[in-house]
PDB file of C-alpha atoms in Angstrom:
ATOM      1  CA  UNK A1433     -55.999 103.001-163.709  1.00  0.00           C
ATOM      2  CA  UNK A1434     -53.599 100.055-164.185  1.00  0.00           C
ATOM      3  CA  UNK A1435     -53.951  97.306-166.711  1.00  0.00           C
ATOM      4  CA  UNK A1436     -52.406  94.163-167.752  1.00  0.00           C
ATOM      5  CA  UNK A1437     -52.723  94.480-171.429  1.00  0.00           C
ATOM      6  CA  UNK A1438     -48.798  94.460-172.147  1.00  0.00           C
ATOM      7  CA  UNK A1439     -48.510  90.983-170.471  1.00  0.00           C
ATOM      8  CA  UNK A1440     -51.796  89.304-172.042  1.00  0.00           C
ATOM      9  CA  UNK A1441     -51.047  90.788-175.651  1.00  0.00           C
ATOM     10  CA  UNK A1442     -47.418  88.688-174.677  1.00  0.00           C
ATOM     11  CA  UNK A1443     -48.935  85.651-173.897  1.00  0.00           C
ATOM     12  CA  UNK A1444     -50.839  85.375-177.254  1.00  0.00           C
ATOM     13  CA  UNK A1445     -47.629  86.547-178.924  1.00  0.00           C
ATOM     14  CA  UNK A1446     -49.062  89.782-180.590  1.00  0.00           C
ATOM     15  CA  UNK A1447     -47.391  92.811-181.537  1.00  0.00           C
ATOM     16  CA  UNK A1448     -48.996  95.762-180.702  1.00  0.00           C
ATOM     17  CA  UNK A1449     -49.526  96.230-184.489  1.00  0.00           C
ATOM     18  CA  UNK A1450     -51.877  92.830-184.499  1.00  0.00           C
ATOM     19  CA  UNK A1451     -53.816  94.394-181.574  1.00  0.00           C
ATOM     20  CA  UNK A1452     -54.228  97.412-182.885  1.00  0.00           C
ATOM     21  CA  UNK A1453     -55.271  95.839-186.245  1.00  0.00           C
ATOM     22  CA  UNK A1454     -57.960  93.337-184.007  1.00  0.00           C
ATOM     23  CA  UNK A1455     -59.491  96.380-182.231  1.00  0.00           C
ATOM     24  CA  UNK A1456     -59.381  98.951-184.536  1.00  0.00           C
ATOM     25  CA  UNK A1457     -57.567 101.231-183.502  1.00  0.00           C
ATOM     26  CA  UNK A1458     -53.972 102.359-183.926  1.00  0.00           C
ATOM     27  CA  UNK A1459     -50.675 101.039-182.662  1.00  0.00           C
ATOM     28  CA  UNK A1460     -50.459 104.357-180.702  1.00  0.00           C
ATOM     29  CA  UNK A1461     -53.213 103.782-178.762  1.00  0.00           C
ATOM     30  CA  UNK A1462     -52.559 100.185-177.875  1.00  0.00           C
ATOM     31  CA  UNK A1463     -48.964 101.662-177.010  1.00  0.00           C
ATOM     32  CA  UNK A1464     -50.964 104.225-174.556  1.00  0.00           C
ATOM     33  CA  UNK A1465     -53.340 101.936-172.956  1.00  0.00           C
ATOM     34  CA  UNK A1466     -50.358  99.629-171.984  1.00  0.00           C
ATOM     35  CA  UNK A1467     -47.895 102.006-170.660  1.00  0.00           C
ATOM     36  CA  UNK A1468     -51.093 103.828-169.160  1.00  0.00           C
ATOM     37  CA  UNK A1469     -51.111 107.016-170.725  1.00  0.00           C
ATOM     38  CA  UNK A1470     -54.593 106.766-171.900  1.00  0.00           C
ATOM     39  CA  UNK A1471     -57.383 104.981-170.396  1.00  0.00           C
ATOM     40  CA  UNK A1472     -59.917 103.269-172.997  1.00  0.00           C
ATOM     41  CA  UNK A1473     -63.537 104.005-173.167  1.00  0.00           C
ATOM     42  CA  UNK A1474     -65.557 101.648-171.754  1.00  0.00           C
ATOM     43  CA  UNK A1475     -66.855 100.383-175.296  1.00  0.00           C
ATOM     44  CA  UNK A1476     -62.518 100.107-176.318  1.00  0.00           C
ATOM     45  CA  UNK A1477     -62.169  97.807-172.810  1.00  0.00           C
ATOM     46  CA  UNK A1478     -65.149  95.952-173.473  1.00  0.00           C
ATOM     47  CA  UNK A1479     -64.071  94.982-176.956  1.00  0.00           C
ATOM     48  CA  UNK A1480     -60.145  94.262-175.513  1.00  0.00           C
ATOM     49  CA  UNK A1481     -61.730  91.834-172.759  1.00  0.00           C
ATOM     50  CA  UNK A1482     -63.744  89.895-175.481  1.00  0.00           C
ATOM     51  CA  UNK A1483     -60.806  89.658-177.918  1.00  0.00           C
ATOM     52  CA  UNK A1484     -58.182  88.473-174.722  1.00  0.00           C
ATOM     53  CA  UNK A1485     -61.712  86.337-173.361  1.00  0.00           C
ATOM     54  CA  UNK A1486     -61.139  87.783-169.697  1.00  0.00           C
ATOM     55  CA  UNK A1487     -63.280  89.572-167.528  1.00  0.00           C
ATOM     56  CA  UNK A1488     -62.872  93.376-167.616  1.00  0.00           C
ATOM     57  CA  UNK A1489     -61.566  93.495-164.569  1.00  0.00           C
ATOM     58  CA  UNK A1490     -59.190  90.763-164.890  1.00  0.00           C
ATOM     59  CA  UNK A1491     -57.676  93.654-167.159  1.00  0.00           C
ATOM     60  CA  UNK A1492     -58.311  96.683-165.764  1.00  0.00           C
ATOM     61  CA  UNK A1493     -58.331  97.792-161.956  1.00  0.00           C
ATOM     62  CA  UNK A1494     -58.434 100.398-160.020  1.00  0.00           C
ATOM     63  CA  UNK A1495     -55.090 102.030-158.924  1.00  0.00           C
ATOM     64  CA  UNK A1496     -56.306 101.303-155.067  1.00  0.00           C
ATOM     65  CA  UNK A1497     -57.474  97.650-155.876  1.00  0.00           C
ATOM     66  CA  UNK A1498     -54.108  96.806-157.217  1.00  0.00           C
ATOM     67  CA  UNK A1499     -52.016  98.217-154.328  1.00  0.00           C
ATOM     68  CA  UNK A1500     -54.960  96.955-151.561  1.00  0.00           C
ATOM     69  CA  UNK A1501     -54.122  93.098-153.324  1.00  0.00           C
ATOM     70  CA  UNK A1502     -50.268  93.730-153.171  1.00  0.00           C
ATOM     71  CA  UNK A1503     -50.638  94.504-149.437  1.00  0.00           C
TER      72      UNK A1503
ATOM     73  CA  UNK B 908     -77.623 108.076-194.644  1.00  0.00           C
ATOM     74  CA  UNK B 909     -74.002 108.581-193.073  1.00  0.00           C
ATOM     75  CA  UNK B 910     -72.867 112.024-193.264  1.00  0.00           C
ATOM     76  CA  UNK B 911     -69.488 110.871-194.214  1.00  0.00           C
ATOM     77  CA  UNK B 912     -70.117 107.725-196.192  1.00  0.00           C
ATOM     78  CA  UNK B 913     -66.528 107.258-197.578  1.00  0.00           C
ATOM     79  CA  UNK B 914     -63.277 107.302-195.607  1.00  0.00           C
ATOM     80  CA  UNK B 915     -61.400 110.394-196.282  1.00  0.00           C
ATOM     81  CA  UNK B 916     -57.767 110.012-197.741  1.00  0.00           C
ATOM     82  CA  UNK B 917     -55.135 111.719-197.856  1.00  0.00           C
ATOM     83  CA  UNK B 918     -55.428 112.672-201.828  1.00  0.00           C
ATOM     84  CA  UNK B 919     -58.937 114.427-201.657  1.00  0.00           C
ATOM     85  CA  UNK B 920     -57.306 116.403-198.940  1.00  0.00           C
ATOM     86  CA  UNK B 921     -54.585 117.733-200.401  1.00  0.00           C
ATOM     87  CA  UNK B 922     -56.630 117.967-203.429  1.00  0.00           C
ATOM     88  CA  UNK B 923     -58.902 120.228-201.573  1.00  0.00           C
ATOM     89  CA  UNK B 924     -56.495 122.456-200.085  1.00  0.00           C
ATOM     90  CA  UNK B 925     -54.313 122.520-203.683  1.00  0.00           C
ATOM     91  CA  UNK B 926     -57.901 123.796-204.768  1.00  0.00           C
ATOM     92  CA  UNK B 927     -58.163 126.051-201.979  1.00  0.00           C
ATOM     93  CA  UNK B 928     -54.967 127.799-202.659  1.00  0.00           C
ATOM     94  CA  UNK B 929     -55.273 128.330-206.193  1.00  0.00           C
ATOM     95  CA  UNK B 930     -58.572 129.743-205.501  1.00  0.00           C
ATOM     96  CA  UNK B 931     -57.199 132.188-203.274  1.00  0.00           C
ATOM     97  CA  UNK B 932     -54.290 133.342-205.264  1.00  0.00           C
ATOM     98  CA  UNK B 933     -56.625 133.673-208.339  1.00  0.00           C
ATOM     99  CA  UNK B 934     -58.989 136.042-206.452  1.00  0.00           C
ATOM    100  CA  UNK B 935     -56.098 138.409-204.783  1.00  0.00           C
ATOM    101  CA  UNK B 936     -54.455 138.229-208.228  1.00  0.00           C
ATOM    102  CA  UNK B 937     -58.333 139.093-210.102  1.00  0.00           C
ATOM    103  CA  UNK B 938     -59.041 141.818-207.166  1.00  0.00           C
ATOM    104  CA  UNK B 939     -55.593 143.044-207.332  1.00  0.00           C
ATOM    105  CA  UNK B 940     -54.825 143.391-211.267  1.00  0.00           C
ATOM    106  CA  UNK B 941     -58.368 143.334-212.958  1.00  0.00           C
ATOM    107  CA  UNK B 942     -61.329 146.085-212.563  1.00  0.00           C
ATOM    108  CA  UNK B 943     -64.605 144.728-212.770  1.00  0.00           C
ATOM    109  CA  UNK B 944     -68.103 145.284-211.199  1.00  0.00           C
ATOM    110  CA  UNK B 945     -68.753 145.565-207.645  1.00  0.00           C
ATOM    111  CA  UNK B 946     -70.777 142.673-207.348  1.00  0.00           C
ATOM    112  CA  UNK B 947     -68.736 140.229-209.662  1.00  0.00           C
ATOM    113  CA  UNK B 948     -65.150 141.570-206.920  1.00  0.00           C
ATOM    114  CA  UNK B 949     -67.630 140.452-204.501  1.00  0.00           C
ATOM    115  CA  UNK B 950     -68.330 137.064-206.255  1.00  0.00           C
ATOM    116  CA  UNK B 951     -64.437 136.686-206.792  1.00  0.00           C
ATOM    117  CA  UNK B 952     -63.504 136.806-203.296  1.00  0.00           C
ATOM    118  CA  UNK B 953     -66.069 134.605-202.184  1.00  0.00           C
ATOM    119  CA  UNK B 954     -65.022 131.936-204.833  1.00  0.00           C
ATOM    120  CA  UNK B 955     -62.233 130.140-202.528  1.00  0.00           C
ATOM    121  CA  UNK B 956     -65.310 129.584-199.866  1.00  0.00           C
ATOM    122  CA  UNK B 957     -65.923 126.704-201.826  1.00  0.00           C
ATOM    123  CA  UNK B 958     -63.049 124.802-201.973  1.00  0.00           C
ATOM    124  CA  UNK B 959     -62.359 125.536-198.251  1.00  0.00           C
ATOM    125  CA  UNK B 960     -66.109 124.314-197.398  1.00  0.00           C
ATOM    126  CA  UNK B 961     -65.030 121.117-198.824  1.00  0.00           C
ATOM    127  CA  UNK B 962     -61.548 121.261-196.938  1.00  0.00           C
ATOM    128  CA  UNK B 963     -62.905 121.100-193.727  1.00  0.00           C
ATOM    129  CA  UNK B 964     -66.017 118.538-195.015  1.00  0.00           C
ATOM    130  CA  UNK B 965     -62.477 116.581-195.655  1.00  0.00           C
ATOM    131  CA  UNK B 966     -60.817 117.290-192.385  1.00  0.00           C
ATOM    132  CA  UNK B 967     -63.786 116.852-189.902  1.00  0.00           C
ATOM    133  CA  UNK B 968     -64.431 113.653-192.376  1.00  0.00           C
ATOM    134  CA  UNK B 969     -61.152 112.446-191.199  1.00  0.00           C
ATOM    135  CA  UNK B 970     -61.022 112.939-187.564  1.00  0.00           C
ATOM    136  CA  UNK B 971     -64.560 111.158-187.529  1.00  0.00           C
ATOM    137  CA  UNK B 972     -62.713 108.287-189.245  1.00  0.00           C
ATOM    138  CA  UNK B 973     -60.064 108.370-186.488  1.00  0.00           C
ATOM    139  CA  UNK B 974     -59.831 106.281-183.277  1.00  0.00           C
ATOM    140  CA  UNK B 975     -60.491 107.652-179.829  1.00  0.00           C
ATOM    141  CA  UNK B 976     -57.089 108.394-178.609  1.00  0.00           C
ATOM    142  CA  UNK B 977     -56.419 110.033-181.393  1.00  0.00           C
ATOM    143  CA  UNK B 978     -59.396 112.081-181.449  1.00  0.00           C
ATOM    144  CA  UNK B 979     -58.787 113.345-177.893  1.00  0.00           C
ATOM    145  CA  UNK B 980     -55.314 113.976-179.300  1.00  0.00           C
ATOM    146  CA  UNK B 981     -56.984 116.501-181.970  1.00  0.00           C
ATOM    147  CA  UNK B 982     -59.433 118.087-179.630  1.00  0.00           C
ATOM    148  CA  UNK B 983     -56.650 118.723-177.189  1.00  0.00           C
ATOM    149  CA  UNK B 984     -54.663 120.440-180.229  1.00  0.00           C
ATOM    150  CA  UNK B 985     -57.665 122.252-180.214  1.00  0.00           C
ATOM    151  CA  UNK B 986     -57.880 122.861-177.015  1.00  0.00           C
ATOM    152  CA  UNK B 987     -54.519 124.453-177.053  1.00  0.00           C
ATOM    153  CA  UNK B 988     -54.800 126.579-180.359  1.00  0.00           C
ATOM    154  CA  UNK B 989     -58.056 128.458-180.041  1.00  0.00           C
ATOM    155  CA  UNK B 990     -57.514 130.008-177.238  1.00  0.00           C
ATOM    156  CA  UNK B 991     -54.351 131.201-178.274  1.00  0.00           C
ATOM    157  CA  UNK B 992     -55.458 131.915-181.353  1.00  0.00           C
ATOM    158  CA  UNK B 993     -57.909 134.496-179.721  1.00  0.00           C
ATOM    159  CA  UNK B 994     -55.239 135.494-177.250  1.00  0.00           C
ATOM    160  CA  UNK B 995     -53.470 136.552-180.830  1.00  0.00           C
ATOM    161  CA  UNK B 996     -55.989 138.517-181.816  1.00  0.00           C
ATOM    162  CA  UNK B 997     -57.203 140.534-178.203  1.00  0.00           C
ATOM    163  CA  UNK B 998     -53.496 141.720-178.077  1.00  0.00           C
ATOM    164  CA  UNK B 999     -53.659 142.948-181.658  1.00  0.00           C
ATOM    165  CA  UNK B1000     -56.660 144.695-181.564  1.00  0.00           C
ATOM    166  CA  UNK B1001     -55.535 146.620-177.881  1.00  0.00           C
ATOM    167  CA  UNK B1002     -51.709 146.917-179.523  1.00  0.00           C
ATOM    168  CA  UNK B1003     -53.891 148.654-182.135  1.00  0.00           C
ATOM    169  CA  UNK B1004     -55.039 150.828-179.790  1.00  0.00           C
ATOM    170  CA  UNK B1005     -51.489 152.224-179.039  1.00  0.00           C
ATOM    171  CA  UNK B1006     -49.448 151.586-181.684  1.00  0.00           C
ATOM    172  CA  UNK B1007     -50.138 151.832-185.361  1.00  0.00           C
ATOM    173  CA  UNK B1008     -49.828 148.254-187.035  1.00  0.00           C
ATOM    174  CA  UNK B1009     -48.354 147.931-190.642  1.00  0.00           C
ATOM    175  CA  UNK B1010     -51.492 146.705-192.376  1.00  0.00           C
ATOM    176  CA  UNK B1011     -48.606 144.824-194.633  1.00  0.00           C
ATOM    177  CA  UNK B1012     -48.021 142.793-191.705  1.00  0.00           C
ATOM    178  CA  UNK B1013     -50.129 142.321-189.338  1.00  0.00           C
ATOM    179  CA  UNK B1014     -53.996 142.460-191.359  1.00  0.00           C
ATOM    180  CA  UNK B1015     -56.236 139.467-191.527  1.00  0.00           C
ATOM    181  CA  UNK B1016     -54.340 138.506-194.618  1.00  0.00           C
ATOM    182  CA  UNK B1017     -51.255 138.153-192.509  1.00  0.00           C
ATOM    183  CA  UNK B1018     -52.606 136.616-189.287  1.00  0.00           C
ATOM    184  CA  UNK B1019     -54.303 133.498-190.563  1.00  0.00           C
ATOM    185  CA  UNK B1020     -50.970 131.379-190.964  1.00  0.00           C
ATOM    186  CA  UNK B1021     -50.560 131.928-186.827  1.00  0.00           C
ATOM    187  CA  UNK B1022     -53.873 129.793-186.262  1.00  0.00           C
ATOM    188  CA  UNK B1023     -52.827 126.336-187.994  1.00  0.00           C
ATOM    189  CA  UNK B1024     -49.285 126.862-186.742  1.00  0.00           C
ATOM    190  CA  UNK B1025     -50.792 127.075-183.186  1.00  0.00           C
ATOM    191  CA  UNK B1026     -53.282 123.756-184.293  1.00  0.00           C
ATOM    192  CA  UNK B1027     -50.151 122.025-185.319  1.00  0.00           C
ATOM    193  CA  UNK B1028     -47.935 122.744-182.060  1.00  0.00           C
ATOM    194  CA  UNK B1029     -50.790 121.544-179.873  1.00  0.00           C
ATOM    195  CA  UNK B1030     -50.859 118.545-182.098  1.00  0.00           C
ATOM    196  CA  UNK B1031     -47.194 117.925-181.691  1.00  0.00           C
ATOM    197  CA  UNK B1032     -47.750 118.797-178.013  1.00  0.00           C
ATOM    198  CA  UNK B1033     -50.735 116.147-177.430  1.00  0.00           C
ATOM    199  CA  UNK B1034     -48.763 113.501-179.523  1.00  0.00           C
ATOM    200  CA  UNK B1035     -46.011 113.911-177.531  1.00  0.00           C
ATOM    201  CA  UNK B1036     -48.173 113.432-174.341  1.00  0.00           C
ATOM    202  CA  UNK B1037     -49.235 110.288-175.760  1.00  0.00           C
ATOM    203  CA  UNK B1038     -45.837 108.693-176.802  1.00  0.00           C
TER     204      UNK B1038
END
């Protein structure tokens, strides 16, 4: 599953520290989700798309959606 | 009521497994040096059950308190170490069957530091993954 955590955590201008801090969890596991080692539970990705305020799917998709859009 | 009301630190582990050790070396050393009843050598070397009941109170305390990641990271250690750790002892008991063993190396006593050394490689092995 991709994700677009790494660029929306930019725009705000957190670390992955003040994420992790925000969600709850540790810096490793923000670190995971972004390079997409580890995929969150569904509760983890709700509670990331209410702290960014974007739909889940804004932030998570499929690996077949993303490479259907880029055709 | 929570089962584990208060977040586990790091002290009250360490605590628990200082307690755990002494315990231990006091009942080989008690068993070992000093003759006493049956039932009280019985009592003695079921004293460090105690301490080591409240270890892993401590420990399973703590992963509860951890996140999800690194939950899965723990039950992957897991994962990895009790199977081997029964893989360790099936090949003892057949070697046992063809070789004799030196009970000063290879009895229960002995064994038990192989299973948290196999815990802590599929730790290091599951962090790694996770990196």
């Amino acid at each position: 599953m991709k994700n677009s955590l790494r660029v929306l955590r930019a725009e705000r201008n957190w670390t992955q520290a003040d994420l992790a801090e925000r969600l709850g969890v540790s810096r490793q596991t923000v670190n995971a989700i972004e390079t997409e080692k580890y995929e969150p539970s569904l509760s983890l990705a709700f509670k990331i798309a209410q702290l960014v305020g974007r739909p889940i799917e804004d932030i998570f998709q499929p690996n077949e959606v993303r490479a259907r859009g880029k055709g | 009521m929570k089962m584990f009301p208060v977040k586990p630190r790091w002290g009250y582990l360490i605590l628990a497994a200082a307690a755990w050790v002494l315990t231990y070396l006091a009942a080989r050393f008690v068993l070992k040096e000093i003759q006493l009843d049956p039932w009280l050598r019985v009592t003695v070397a079921l004293l460090p059950v105690l301490p080591t009941a409240l270890f892993i109170w401590l420990v399973v305390a703590g992963i509860r308190s951890l996140d999800e990641l690194e939950r899965r990271i723990h039950l992957e250690a897991l994962a990895f170490a009790y199977p081997l750790a029964i893989l360790l002892l099936w090949t003892l008991g057949l070697l046992q069957l063809v070789v004799q063993l030196p009970p000063e190396d290879w009895s229960y006593r002995h064994v038990w530091v192989y299973l948290p050394l196999f815990y802590f490689f599929g730790l290091a092995l599951a962090w790694r993954r996770y990196q």
